[in-house]
Short mmCIF file of C-alpha atoms in Angstrom, two decimals:
data_model
loop_
_atom_site.label_atom_id
_atom_site.label_comp_id
_atom_site.label_asym_id
_atom_site.label_seq_id
_atom_site.Cartn_x
_atom_site.Cartn_y
_atom_site.Cartn_z
CA UNK A 153 -0.05 0.00 0.26
CA UNK A 154 1.69 3.25 -1.10
CA UNK A 155 1.70 6.15 1.37
CA UNK A 156 3.66 8.55 3.31
CA UNK A 157 5.09 7.61 6.58
CA UNK A 158 5.99 9.98 9.27
CA UNK A 159 7.91 9.24 12.41
CA UNK A 160 8.29 9.23 15.26
CA UNK A 161 4.70 10.03 16.03
CA UNK A 162 5.40 11.99 19.06
CA UNK A 163 8.54 13.79 19.62
CA UNK A 164 9.93 15.37 22.74
CA UNK A 165 12.65 18.36 22.55
CA UNK A 166 14.76 19.61 25.47
CA UNK A 167 15.51 23.45 25.01
CA UNK A 168 18.21 23.87 23.03
CA UNK A 169 18.42 20.53 20.99
CA UNK A 170 18.08 19.97 17.18
CA UNK A 171 15.57 16.99 16.24
CA UNK A 172 15.02 15.47 13.06
CA UNK A 173 11.24 14.47 11.68
CA UNK A 174 11.29 11.60 9.18
CA UNK A 175 9.27 11.69 6.31
CA UNK A 176 9.47 8.70 3.80
CA UNK A 177 7.26 8.26 0.81
CA UNK A 178 6.46 5.12 -1.67
CA UNK A 179 4.39 7.00 -4.29
CA UNK A 180 6.83 7.88 -6.52
CA UNK A 181 6.17 11.44 -6.13
CA UNK A 182 8.42 14.07 -7.27
CA UNK A 183 7.29 16.95 -4.94
CA UNK A 184 7.42 16.78 -1.17
CA UNK A 185 6.25 19.64 1.24
CA UNK A 186 6.41 20.17 5.28
CA UNK A 187 3.86 22.00 6.78
CA UNK A 188 3.40 23.10 10.33
CA UNK A 189 -0.30 23.03 12.02
CA UNK A 190 -1.44 24.94 14.83
CA UNK A 191 -4.85 25.35 16.31
CA UNK A 192 -6.76 28.29 14.29
CA UNK A 193 -3.89 28.77 11.97
CA UNK A 194 -4.48 26.01 9.49
CA UNK A 195 -1.67 24.71 7.58
CA UNK A 196 1.42 27.03 6.97
CA UNK A 197 4.48 25.91 4.66
CA UNK A 198 7.85 25.32 5.77
CA UNK A 199 9.64 24.16 3.28
CA UNK A 200 8.98 22.55 -0.08
CA UNK A 201 11.14 20.42 -2.74
CA UNK A 202 10.10 19.71 -6.51
CA UNK A 203 13.22 17.49 -6.88
CA UNK A 204 16.11 15.70 -5.56
CA UNK A 205 18.76 17.89 -4.37
CA UNK A 206 16.53 21.04 -4.84
CA UNK A 207 14.12 22.95 -1.97
CA UNK A 208 12.62 26.05 -1.64
CA UNK A 209 11.79 27.99 1.81
CA UNK A 210 8.05 28.31 2.53
CA UNK A 211 6.36 31.00 4.55
CA UNK A 212 7.97 29.95 7.84
CA UNK A 213 11.24 28.37 7.21
CA UNK A 214 13.34 30.16 9.86
CA UNK A 215 14.72 27.69 12.63
CA UNK A 216 13.91 24.55 10.35
CA UNK A 217 16.21 22.98 7.70
CA UNK A 218 15.65 20.15 5.26
CA UNK A 219 17.22 17.83 2.74
CA UNK A 220 16.40 15.86 -0.14
CA UNK A 221 19.25 13.54 -0.91
CA UNK A 222 16.61 10.54 -2.02
CA UNK A 223 13.41 11.01 -4.23
CA UNK A 224 11.35 9.28 -1.37
CA UNK A 225 12.81 11.10 1.61
CA UNK A 226 12.70 14.29 2.83
CA UNK A 227 13.52 14.92 6.56
CA UNK A 228 13.13 18.13 8.49
CA UNK A 229 15.07 19.32 11.55
CA UNK A 230 13.92 21.54 13.95
CA UNK A 231 16.99 23.52 15.25
CA UNK A 232 17.29 25.59 18.54
CA UNK A 233 16.83 28.70 16.62
CA UNK A 234 12.89 27.84 16.43
CA UNK A 235 11.83 29.36 19.61
CA UNK A 236 8.37 28.32 19.36
CA UNK A 237 8.75 24.65 18.17
CA UNK A 238 5.67 23.02 19.88
CA UNK A 239 3.38 22.07 17.18
CA UNK A 240 1.88 19.61 14.89
CA UNK A 241 4.15 18.88 11.61
CA UNK A 242 2.80 17.40 8.46
CA UNK A 243 4.43 15.90 5.40
CA UNK A 244 2.66 15.82 2.02
CA UNK A 245 3.61 14.81 -1.75
CA UNK A 246 2.28 15.21 -4.73
CA UNK A 247 2.84 13.69 -8.18
CA UNK A 248 3.76 16.90 -9.87
CA UNK A 249 1.75 19.94 -11.52
CA UNK A 250 -0.56 22.34 -9.31
CA UNK A 251 -3.44 20.51 -10.36
CA UNK A 252 -2.75 17.37 -8.23
CA UNK A 253 -3.87 16.78 -4.65
CA UNK A 254 -1.51 16.39 -2.13
CA UNK A 255 -1.19 12.93 0.00
CA UNK A 256 -0.41 13.60 3.83
CA UNK A 257 1.13 11.45 6.66
CA UNK A 258 0.08 10.97 10.01
CA UNK A 259 2.01 13.73 11.31
CA UNK A 260 4.61 14.06 14.17
CA UNK A 261 3.60 16.11 17.25
CA UNK A 262 6.41 17.62 18.49
CA UNK A 263 6.55 19.35 22.55
CA UNK A 264 9.19 20.95 24.46
CA UNK A 265 10.31 19.60 27.66
CA UNK B 164 0.27 37.84 -1.79
CA UNK B 165 -1.87 34.55 -2.14
CA UNK B 166 -4.36 33.85 0.33
CA UNK B 167 -7.26 31.90 1.40
CA UNK B 168 -10.13 32.72 3.76
CA UNK B 169 -12.42 30.36 5.66
CA UNK B 170 -14.73 32.62 7.48
CA UNK B 171 -16.54 29.88 9.42
CA UNK B 172 -13.92 28.88 12.21
CA UNK B 173 -16.16 26.74 14.19
CA UNK B 174 -19.69 25.30 12.82
CA UNK B 175 -22.42 23.26 14.92
CA UNK B 176 -24.99 21.28 13.39
CA UNK B 177 -27.73 18.90 14.03
CA UNK B 178 -27.86 15.63 11.76
CA UNK B 179 -29.46 16.02 8.50
CA UNK B 180 -29.21 19.97 8.44
CA UNK B 181 -27.88 21.15 5.36
CA UNK B 182 -23.80 22.82 5.01
CA UNK B 183 -22.04 25.40 3.42
CA UNK B 184 -18.68 26.33 4.41
CA UNK B 185 -17.14 29.55 2.89
CA UNK B 186 -13.94 29.61 1.14
CA UNK B 187 -12.53 32.67 -0.50
CA UNK B 188 -9.29 32.96 -2.25
CA UNK B 189 -6.78 36.05 -3.78
CA UNK B 190 -5.21 35.16 -6.55
CA UNK B 191 -5.03 36.72 -10.20
CA UNK B 192 -3.78 33.82 -12.20
CA UNK B 193 -4.89 30.20 -12.95
CA UNK B 194 -5.84 27.93 -9.66
CA UNK B 195 -6.44 24.75 -9.04
CA UNK B 196 -9.00 24.37 -6.06
CA UNK B 197 -9.21 21.79 -3.34
CA UNK B 198 -11.05 20.75 -0.31
CA UNK B 199 -9.53 18.54 2.29
CA UNK B 200 -11.09 16.70 5.43
CA UNK B 201 -9.27 15.74 8.73
CA UNK B 202 -11.52 13.38 11.05
CA UNK B 203 -10.21 12.88 14.37
CA UNK B 204 -7.24 11.09 14.79
CA UNK B 205 -6.62 10.63 10.99
CA UNK B 206 -4.57 12.41 8.54
CA UNK B 207 -5.57 14.76 5.64
CA UNK B 208 -7.67 13.22 2.98
CA UNK B 209 -8.83 14.82 -0.23
CA UNK B 210 -12.64 15.65 -0.33
CA UNK B 211 -12.58 17.11 -3.94
CA UNK B 212 -10.80 19.18 -6.37
CA UNK B 213 -11.37 21.59 -9.34
CA UNK B 214 -8.90 22.37 -12.02
CA UNK B 215 -10.81 23.10 -14.84
CA UNK B 216 -14.11 22.23 -16.66
CA UNK B 217 -17.82 22.15 -14.83
CA UNK B 218 -17.25 24.29 -11.95
CA UNK B 219 -19.64 22.32 -9.99
CA UNK B 220 -17.43 19.42 -8.86
CA UNK B 221 -18.78 16.40 -6.81
CA UNK B 222 -16.85 14.35 -4.21
CA UNK B 223 -16.57 11.52 -1.78
CA UNK B 224 -19.58 11.19 0.92
CA UNK B 225 -21.79 13.39 -0.86
CA UNK B 226 -19.98 16.45 -0.69
CA UNK B 227 -19.92 19.22 -3.37
CA UNK B 228 -18.27 22.38 -4.10
CA UNK B 229 -19.18 25.13 -6.44
CA UNK B 230 -16.07 27.38 -8.23
CA UNK B 231 -17.35 30.92 -8.66
CA UNK B 232 -14.63 32.36 -10.42
CA UNK B 233 -16.06 36.24 -10.43
CA UNK B 234 -16.40 35.81 -6.57
CA UNK B 235 -13.01 34.09 -6.18
CA UNK B 236 -15.14 31.49 -4.12
CA UNK B 237 -15.07 27.76 -4.01
CA UNK B 238 -17.72 26.90 -1.25
CA UNK B 239 -18.21 23.30 0.27
CA UNK B 240 -21.75 22.04 0.30
CA UNK B 241 -23.40 18.90 1.51
CA UNK B 242 -27.43 18.62 1.74
CA UNK B 243 -27.61 16.66 4.92
CA UNK B 244 -24.86 15.92 7.07
CA UNK B 245 -24.59 13.29 9.24
CA UNK B 246 -22.35 12.72 12.81
CA UNK B 247 -19.63 10.90 11.13
CA UNK B 248 -19.06 14.31 9.27
CA UNK B 249 -17.44 15.65 12.69
CA UNK B 250 -14.02 16.78 11.50
CA UNK B 251 -12.11 19.95 10.54
CA UNK B 252 -12.23 21.16 6.73
CA UNK B 253 -9.67 22.84 4.78
CA UNK B 254 -9.61 24.80 1.91
CA UNK B 255 -6.48 25.05 -0.36
CA UNK B 256 -5.31 26.70 -3.59
CA UNK B 257 -2.81 25.39 -5.81
CA UNK B 258 -1.61 28.63 -7.43
CA UNK B 259 -0.17 27.57 -11.28
CA UNK B 260 3.44 28.62 -11.60
CA UNK B 261 4.44 28.86 -7.70
CA UNK B 262 4.40 25.08 -6.76
CA UNK B 263 3.03 26.19 -3.22
CA UNK B 264 -0.71 25.43 -2.15
CA UNK B 265 -2.15 27.89 0.35
CA UNK B 266 -4.30 26.49 3.00
CA UNK B 267 -7.39 28.43 4.65
CA UNK B 268 -7.29 28.18 8.63
CA UNK B 269 -9.81 25.68 8.36
CA UNK B 270 -13.49 25.03 9.90
CA UNK B 271 -14.29 22.76 12.70
CA UNK B 272 -17.71 21.00 12.12
CA UNK B 273 -19.41 19.26 14.76
CA UNK B 274 -22.66 17.31 13.99
CA UNK B 275 -24.82 16.46 16.85
CA UNK B 276 -26.82 12.99 16.88
#
């Protein structure tokens, strides 16, 4: 069954730590996205990648970093520079072309200890 | 800048009532429009989409939406809601040429049995 796998489901971070959220897809999709979901704010775009080894900042990229070394993988690192990292993070992918819908993972909930 | 507005943040209906959720967007070019649903504890999934052709589109579970270009709107409708429609609904725009999807802030629907 094709889909997007995000891990872990829950993640806790201490102040000053970097943490990496995993996102893997076996849909053979070219484009991948990271969103942050906060109550009442919808989904806000952090980073996106159209092809391997290329990615662009979204609307709220500060304090985050990504890599796209493989087509199926798009990990997100939440750095210590992100002052308010507690949120629900969603990874998505699309086949390509803006008329295509996005497929979403189950999300990772990050909390600060 | 592109934006998507969902004016109803919380909606409470009784079963069998009719539903209409508003979605307005701002973008002057060609758009692709989506409605996604997030049931409690589940990942975001596509309800319906519009990218060309008949402006009245039908989706899963009896939902439909109408694209009115002159009003920059893509409202979601369902003639008779069920308790199982309790979820959060997101409108999204994929603006051609941008590779980005813009989401509204979401509408939480609660259907009372």
